[in-house]
Amino acid sequence: MMERARAAGVERFYLPAIDSSILQAMLQMETDYPGRCFAMMGLHPCSVKENYEDELQIAGNWLAKRKFAAIGETGLDFYWDKTFVPQQYDAFKRQVQWAKQYRIPVVIHSRQSTQECIDVIKELHSPDLTGIFHCFGGSLAEAEQITAMGFHLGIGGVITYKNSGLGAVIEKLPLHHIVLETDAPYLTPAPFRGKRNESAYLQYIAQKIADVKNMRIEDVQEVTTANALKLFGSHTKLM
Ligand SMILES: [Zn+2]
């Protein structure tokens, strides 16, 4: 998979943390692919359960110990389970504070909660707080609120789906607010929808953005790569 990605021009991988159960595998990827894989640190909203204080403690200890590319994934998920909504808010807000404290971006998961996540960022916003609303699938009004705060939109396979409506939103937004992502193994772009997603398929998302914005794919690749490098910082540049 890594070789197919490299052949498709994908040079850097930003790996979102989920919870303590995946940390060892994620950090091993970083060790195995130095200068290509970069770990984030955080607690995913779907992993916010009774023990979320313990999970935050583990993530917090890691952040105190070494540099990470970003805080994430964090955010709110009202799609799968609403049992722990107050705890999701608490975990999200504390992680946004970490992003400010460590001066790194925050990568936000906002499933059926885009406006609620925007409201949290508005409440906690400061000039140096940046980040990504990952797998953005919201409206133009939501996109405009996000970019007005200096945040980026993570665009993945959904833009290639018929009737998603995302192409019409992206058509109206400047490319310098957009970064590309896979959400692999989920949200596989057309023409591979339904199969396991992987990073080599990023080219189909870039091509779709080029089509809706009537641009060359090379320009989409160049600008979104520059956006990601600027956002994640010089320490994640190729060695
Ligand atoms: Zn997510």
mmCIF file of C-alpha atoms and ligand atoms in Angstrom:
data_model
loop_
_atom_site.group_PDB
_atom_site.id
_atom_site.type_symbol
_atom_site.label_atom_id
_atom_site.label_comp_id
_atom_site.label_asym_id
_atom_site.label_seq_id
_atom_site.Cartn_x
_atom_site.Cartn_y
_atom_site.Cartn_z
ATOM 1 C CA MET A 1 0.000 0.000 0.000
ATOM 2 C CA MET A 2 2.843 2.383 0.842
ATOM 3 C CA GLU A 3 4.532 1.641 -2.479
ATOM 4 C CA ARG A 4 1.323 2.140 -4.441
ATOM 5 C CA ALA A 5 0.868 5.475 -2.667
ATOM 6 C CA ARG A 6 4.408 6.563 -3.494
ATOM 7 C CA ALA A 7 3.897 5.585 -7.144
ATOM 8 C CA ALA A 8 0.748 7.753 -7.137
ATOM 9 C CA GLY A 9 2.694 10.757 -5.807
ATOM 10 C CA VAL A 10 1.560 10.604 -2.157
ATOM 11 C CA GLU A 11 4.651 11.366 -0.087
ATOM 12 C CA ARG A 12 3.379 12.189 3.399
ATOM 13 C CA PHE A 13 0.884 10.456 5.651
ATOM 14 C CA TYR A 14 -0.650 12.171 8.658
ATOM 15 C CA LEU A 15 -1.966 9.475 10.956
ATOM 16 C CA PRO A 16 -4.906 10.313 13.217
ATOM 17 C CA ALA A 17 -4.934 8.758 16.675
ATOM 18 C CA ILE A 18 -8.170 7.098 17.796
ATOM 19 C CA ASP A 19 -7.571 5.883 21.364
ATOM 20 C CA SER A 20 -4.920 4.029 23.370
ATOM 21 C CA SER A 21 -5.660 0.716 21.612
ATOM 22 C CA ILE A 22 -4.092 1.917 18.322
ATOM 23 C CA LEU A 23 -1.138 3.907 19.633
ATOM 24 C CA GLN A 24 1.469 1.189 19.332
ATOM 25 C CA ALA A 25 0.559 0.370 15.715
ATOM 26 C CA MET A 26 0.451 4.069 14.757
ATOM 27 C CA LEU A 27 3.807 4.884 16.345
ATOM 28 C CA GLN A 28 5.312 1.813 14.665
ATOM 29 C CA MET A 29 4.259 3.226 11.275
ATOM 30 C CA GLU A 30 6.183 6.389 12.099
ATOM 31 C CA THR A 31 9.254 4.356 13.026
ATOM 32 C CA ASP A 32 8.982 2.220 9.889
ATOM 33 C CA TYR A 33 8.519 5.199 7.534
ATOM 34 C CA PRO A 34 10.564 8.111 8.904
ATOM 35 C CA GLY A 35 9.916 11.368 7.111
ATOM 36 C CA ARG A 36 6.793 9.917 5.476
ATOM 37 C CA CYS A 37 4.450 9.021 8.347
ATOM 38 C CA PHE A 38 3.625 11.548 11.051
ATOM 39 C CA ALA A 39 1.495 10.734 14.074
ATOM 40 C CA MET A 40 -1.196 12.888 15.618
ATOM 41 C CA MET A 41 -2.321 12.471 19.211
ATOM 42 C CA GLY A 42 -5.852 12.613 20.568
ATOM 43 C CA LEU A 43 -9.049 10.809 21.496
ATOM 44 C CA HIS A 44 -11.686 10.172 18.823
ATOM 45 C CA PRO A 45 -15.272 11.117 19.841
ATOM 46 C CA CYS A 46 -16.457 7.548 19.113
ATOM 47 C CA SER A 47 -13.941 6.353 21.736
ATOM 48 C CA VAL A 48 -15.270 8.709 24.412
ATOM 49 C CA LYS A 49 -16.867 6.295 26.916
ATOM 50 C CA GLU A 50 -16.962 5.815 30.692
ATOM 51 C CA ASN A 51 -13.134 5.686 30.781
ATOM 52 C CA TYR A 52 -12.491 8.822 28.721
ATOM 53 C CA GLU A 53 -10.638 10.555 31.555
ATOM 54 C CA ASP A 54 -8.094 7.721 31.563
ATOM 55 C CA GLU A 55 -7.790 7.914 27.779
ATOM 56 C CA LEU A 56 -7.211 11.673 27.904
ATOM 57 C CA GLN A 57 -4.561 11.122 30.545
ATOM 58 C CA ILE A 58 -2.694 8.731 28.229
ATOM 59 C CA ALA A 59 -2.887 11.133 25.269
ATOM 60 C CA GLY A 60 -1.855 14.036 27.509
ATOM 61 C CA ASN A 61 1.194 12.139 28.752
ATOM 62 C CA TRP A 62 2.308 11.486 25.173
ATOM 63 C CA LEU A 63 1.908 15.144 24.249
ATOM 64 C CA ALA A 64 4.103 16.177 27.158
ATOM 65 C CA LYS A 65 6.754 13.699 26.031
ATOM 66 C CA ARG A 66 7.316 14.450 22.324
ATOM 67 C CA LYS A 67 6.204 16.441 19.283
ATOM 68 C CA PHE A 68 3.111 15.404 17.288
ATOM 69 C CA ALA A 69 1.874 16.675 13.912
ATOM 70 C CA ALA A 70 -1.543 17.608 15.302
ATOM 71 C CA ILE A 71 -4.194 16.971 17.919
ATOM 72 C CA GLY A 72 -6.700 14.500 16.528
ATOM 73 C CA GLU A 73 -8.967 13.080 15.787
ATOM 74 C CA THR A 74 -11.169 14.894 18.194
ATOM 75 C CA GLY A 75 -14.599 16.434 17.762
ATOM 76 C CA LEU A 76 -18.196 15.297 18.091
ATOM 77 C CA ASP A 77 -20.056 12.340 16.597
ATOM 78 C CA PHE A 78 -23.850 12.368 16.884
ATOM 79 C CA TYR A 79 -24.310 9.639 14.269
ATOM 80 C CA TRP A 80 -23.213 6.454 15.999
ATOM 81 C CA ASP A 81 -24.076 7.011 19.654
ATOM 82 C CA LYS A 82 -25.359 9.950 21.675
ATOM 83 C CA THR A 83 -24.885 8.330 25.112
ATOM 84 C CA PHE A 84 -21.772 10.347 25.922
ATOM 85 C CA VAL A 85 -22.496 13.703 24.316
ATOM 86 C CA PRO A 86 -21.568 15.803 27.393
ATOM 87 C CA GLN A 87 -18.345 13.810 27.737
ATOM 88 C CA GLN A 88 -17.651 14.258 23.998
ATOM 89 C CA TYR A 89 -17.931 18.026 24.462
ATOM 90 C CA ASP A 90 -15.628 17.928 27.480
ATOM 91 C CA ALA A 91 -13.010 15.795 25.687
ATOM 92 C CA PHE A 92 -13.210 17.960 22.546
ATOM 93 C CA LYS A 93 -12.772 21.248 24.403
ATOM 94 C CA ARG A 94 -9.852 19.950 26.430
ATOM 95 C CA GLN A 95 -8.153 18.741 23.255
ATOM 96 C CA VAL A 96 -8.653 22.104 21.541
ATOM 97 C CA GLN A 97 -6.881 23.626 24.552
ATOM 98 C CA TRP A 98 -4.001 21.194 23.965
ATOM 99 C CA ALA A 99 -3.746 22.386 20.348
ATOM 100 C CA LYS A 100 -3.397 25.935 21.652
ATOM 101 C CA GLN A 101 -0.947 24.928 24.373
ATOM 102 C CA TYR A 102 1.335 22.961 22.032
ATOM 103 C CA ARG A 103 0.752 25.267 19.027
ATOM 104 C CA ILE A 104 -0.220 22.460 16.686
ATOM 105 C CA PRO A 105 -3.329 22.096 14.499
ATOM 106 C CA VAL A 106 -6.474 20.283 15.615
ATOM 107 C CA VAL A 107 -8.098 17.720 13.298
ATOM 108 C CA ILE A 108 -11.843 17.643 13.836
ATOM 109 C CA HIS A 109 -14.325 14.824 13.262
ATOM 110 C CA SER A 110 -17.797 16.346 12.937
ATOM 111 C CA ARG A 111 -20.238 13.622 11.940
ATOM 112 C CA GLN A 112 -23.786 15.032 12.090
ATOM 113 C CA SER A 113 -22.336 17.759 14.283
ATOM 114 C CA THR A 114 -20.683 20.240 11.903
ATOM 115 C CA GLN A 115 -22.381 23.340 13.305
ATOM 116 C CA GLU A 116 -21.840 22.168 16.892
ATOM 117 C CA CYS A 117 -18.111 21.704 16.209
ATOM 118 C CA ILE A 118 -17.936 25.127 14.537
ATOM 119 C CA ASP A 119 -19.544 26.630 17.645
ATOM 120 C CA VAL A 120 -16.932 25.017 19.919
ATOM 121 C CA ILE A 121 -14.083 26.367 17.779
ATOM 122 C CA LYS A 122 -15.703 29.819 17.713
ATOM 123 C CA GLU A 123 -15.948 29.773 21.499
ATOM 124 C CA LEU A 124 -12.306 28.717 21.986
ATOM 125 C CA HIS A 125 -10.787 30.496 19.018
ATOM 126 C CA SER A 126 -7.505 32.360 19.172
ATOM 127 C CA PRO A 127 -5.453 33.814 16.298
ATOM 128 C CA ASP A 128 -2.904 30.979 16.277
ATOM 129 C CA LEU A 129 -5.462 28.142 16.487
ATOM 130 C CA THR A 130 -5.662 26.279 13.169
ATOM 131 C CA GLY A 131 -6.819 22.913 11.980
ATOM 132 C CA ILE A 132 -8.913 20.807 9.654
ATOM 133 C CA PHE A 133 -12.577 19.876 9.589
ATOM 134 C CA HIS A 134 -11.817 16.417 8.283
ATOM 135 C CA CYS A 135 -14.083 14.666 5.778
ATOM 136 C CA PHE A 136 -16.040 17.857 5.460
ATOM 137 C CA GLY A 137 -19.505 17.212 4.049
ATOM 138 C CA GLY A 138 -21.419 20.285 5.139
ATOM 139 C CA SER A 139 -23.071 23.231 3.450
ATOM 140 C CA LEU A 140 -21.501 26.300 1.849
ATOM 141 C CA ALA A 141 -22.593 28.375 4.867
ATOM 142 C CA GLU A 142 -20.760 25.981 7.196
ATOM 143 C CA ALA A 143 -17.696 25.926 4.931
ATOM 144 C CA GLU A 144 -17.572 29.720 4.977
ATOM 145 C CA GLN A 145 -17.715 29.847 8.783
ATOM 146 C CA ILE A 146 -14.844 27.340 8.942
ATOM 147 C CA THR A 147 -12.590 29.118 6.464
ATOM 148 C CA ALA A 148 -13.338 32.498 8.082
ATOM 149 C CA MET A 149 -11.749 31.093 11.277
ATOM 150 C CA GLY A 150 -8.632 30.172 9.273
ATOM 151 C CA PHE A 151 -9.449 26.469 9.342
ATOM 152 C CA HIS A 152 -9.111 24.078 6.409
ATOM 153 C CA LEU A 153 -11.583 21.638 4.884
ATOM 154 C CA GLY A 154 -10.400 18.038 4.541
ATOM 155 C CA ILE A 155 -11.879 16.717 1.308
ATOM 156 C CA GLY A 156 -12.101 12.996 0.685
ATOM 157 C CA GLY A 157 -13.925 10.444 -1.418
ATOM 158 C CA VAL A 158 -17.399 11.878 -0.731
ATOM 159 C CA ILE A 159 -16.775 14.564 -3.380
ATOM 160 C CA THR A 160 -16.691 11.806 -6.025
ATOM 161 C CA TYR A 161 -20.106 10.421 -5.025
ATOM 162 C CA LYS A 162 -23.089 11.275 -7.193
ATOM 163 C CA ASN A 163 -25.600 13.517 -5.378
ATOM 164 C CA SER A 164 -23.206 14.327 -2.521
ATOM 165 C CA GLY A 165 -23.524 18.038 -3.320
ATOM 166 C CA LEU A 166 -19.971 18.594 -2.093
ATOM 167 C CA GLY A 167 -18.629 19.461 -5.546
ATOM 168 C CA ALA A 168 -20.965 22.460 -5.747
ATOM 169 C CA VAL A 169 -19.676 23.699 -2.353
ATOM 170 C CA ILE A 170 -15.997 23.192 -3.221
ATOM 171 C CA GLU A 171 -16.459 24.910 -6.579
ATOM 172 C CA LYS A 172 -17.156 28.149 -4.702
ATOM 173 C CA LEU A 173 -14.269 27.931 -2.190
ATOM 174 C CA PRO A 174 -10.666 28.995 -2.758
ATOM 175 C CA LEU A 175 -8.251 26.093 -3.050
ATOM 176 C CA HIS A 176 -5.968 27.473 -0.348
ATOM 177 C CA HIS A 177 -8.537 26.375 2.281
ATOM 178 C CA ILE A 178 -8.568 22.750 1.103
ATOM 179 C CA VAL A 179 -6.440 19.716 1.964
ATOM 180 C CA LEU A 180 -6.871 16.221 0.547
ATOM 181 C CA GLU A 181 -7.471 13.124 2.635
ATOM 182 C CA THR A 182 -8.600 9.522 2.305
ATOM 183 C CA ASP A 183 -10.212 8.539 5.633
ATOM 184 C CA ALA A 184 -8.872 5.100 4.630
ATOM 185 C CA PRO A 185 -10.096 2.416 4.866
ATOM 186 C CA TYR A 186 -13.445 4.241 4.629
ATOM 187 C CA LEU A 187 -15.083 6.567 2.081
ATOM 188 C CA THR A 188 -13.361 5.087 -0.965
ATOM 189 C CA PRO A 189 -13.643 7.405 -3.982
ATOM 190 C CA ALA A 190 -15.332 6.449 -7.224
ATOM 191 C CA PRO A 191 -14.583 4.357 -9.256
ATOM 192 C CA PHE A 192 -13.585 2.084 -6.325
ATOM 193 C CA ARG A 193 -16.468 2.925 -4.004
ATOM 194 C CA GLY A 194 -17.324 -0.070 -1.793
ATOM 195 C CA LYS A 195 -13.776 -1.400 -1.792
ATOM 196 C CA ARG A 196 -11.138 -0.791 0.889
ATOM 197 C CA ASN A 197 -9.777 2.751 0.599
ATOM 198 C CA GLU A 198 -6.062 3.494 0.448
ATOM 199 C CA SER A 199 -3.827 6.509 -0.022
ATOM 200 C CA ALA A 200 -3.027 5.827 -3.690
ATOM 201 C CA TYR A 201 -6.643 6.767 -4.426
ATOM 202 C CA LEU A 202 -6.016 10.370 -3.404
ATOM 203 C CA GLN A 203 -5.491 11.102 -7.104
ATOM 204 C CA TYR A 204 -9.198 10.484 -7.808
ATOM 205 C CA ILE A 205 -10.155 13.107 -5.233
ATOM 206 C CA ALA A 206 -7.634 15.576 -6.679
ATOM 207 C CA GLN A 207 -8.986 14.919 -10.166
ATOM 208 C CA LYS A 208 -12.586 15.515 -9.056
ATOM 209 C CA ILE A 209 -11.624 18.832 -7.432
ATOM 210 C CA ALA A 210 -9.776 19.778 -10.635
ATOM 211 C CA ASP A 211 -12.910 18.943 -12.641
ATOM 212 C CA VAL A 212 -15.325 20.977 -10.501
ATOM 213 C CA LYS A 213 -12.959 23.954 -10.332
ATOM 214 C CA ASN A 214 -11.963 23.668 -13.991
ATOM 215 C CA MET A 215 -8.267 23.489 -13.127
ATOM 216 C CA ARG A 216 -5.366 21.192 -13.922
ATOM 217 C CA ILE A 217 -4.874 18.315 -11.471
ATOM 218 C CA GLU A 218 -1.212 19.351 -11.106
ATOM 219 C CA ASP A 219 -2.325 22.705 -9.696
ATOM 220 C CA VAL A 220 -4.701 21.022 -7.230
ATOM 221 C CA GLN A 221 -1.875 18.741 -6.093
ATOM 222 C CA GLU A 222 0.604 21.586 -5.728
ATOM 223 C CA VAL A 223 -1.677 23.937 -3.772
ATOM 224 C CA THR A 224 -3.174 21.301 -1.451
ATOM 225 C CA THR A 225 0.295 19.883 -0.710
ATOM 226 C CA ALA A 226 1.558 23.361 0.129
ATOM 227 C CA ASN A 227 -1.508 23.909 2.353
ATOM 228 C CA ALA A 228 -0.829 20.697 4.270
ATOM 229 C CA LEU A 229 2.867 21.461 4.717
ATOM 230 C CA LYS A 230 2.144 24.955 5.964
ATOM 231 C CA LEU A 231 -0.524 23.680 8.346
ATOM 232 C CA PHE A 232 1.380 20.745 9.809
ATOM 233 C CA GLY A 233 4.657 22.640 10.049
ATOM 234 C CA SER A 234 8.177 22.421 8.794
ATOM 235 C CA HIS A 235 9.124 19.551 11.117
ATOM 236 C CA THR A 236 6.953 17.265 9.002
ATOM 237 C CA LYS A 237 8.657 18.152 5.710
ATOM 238 C CA LEU A 238 10.460 15.401 3.821
ATOM 239 C CA MET A 239 13.828 14.567 5.317
HETATM 240 ZN ZN ZN B 1 -13.283 11.005 11.430
#
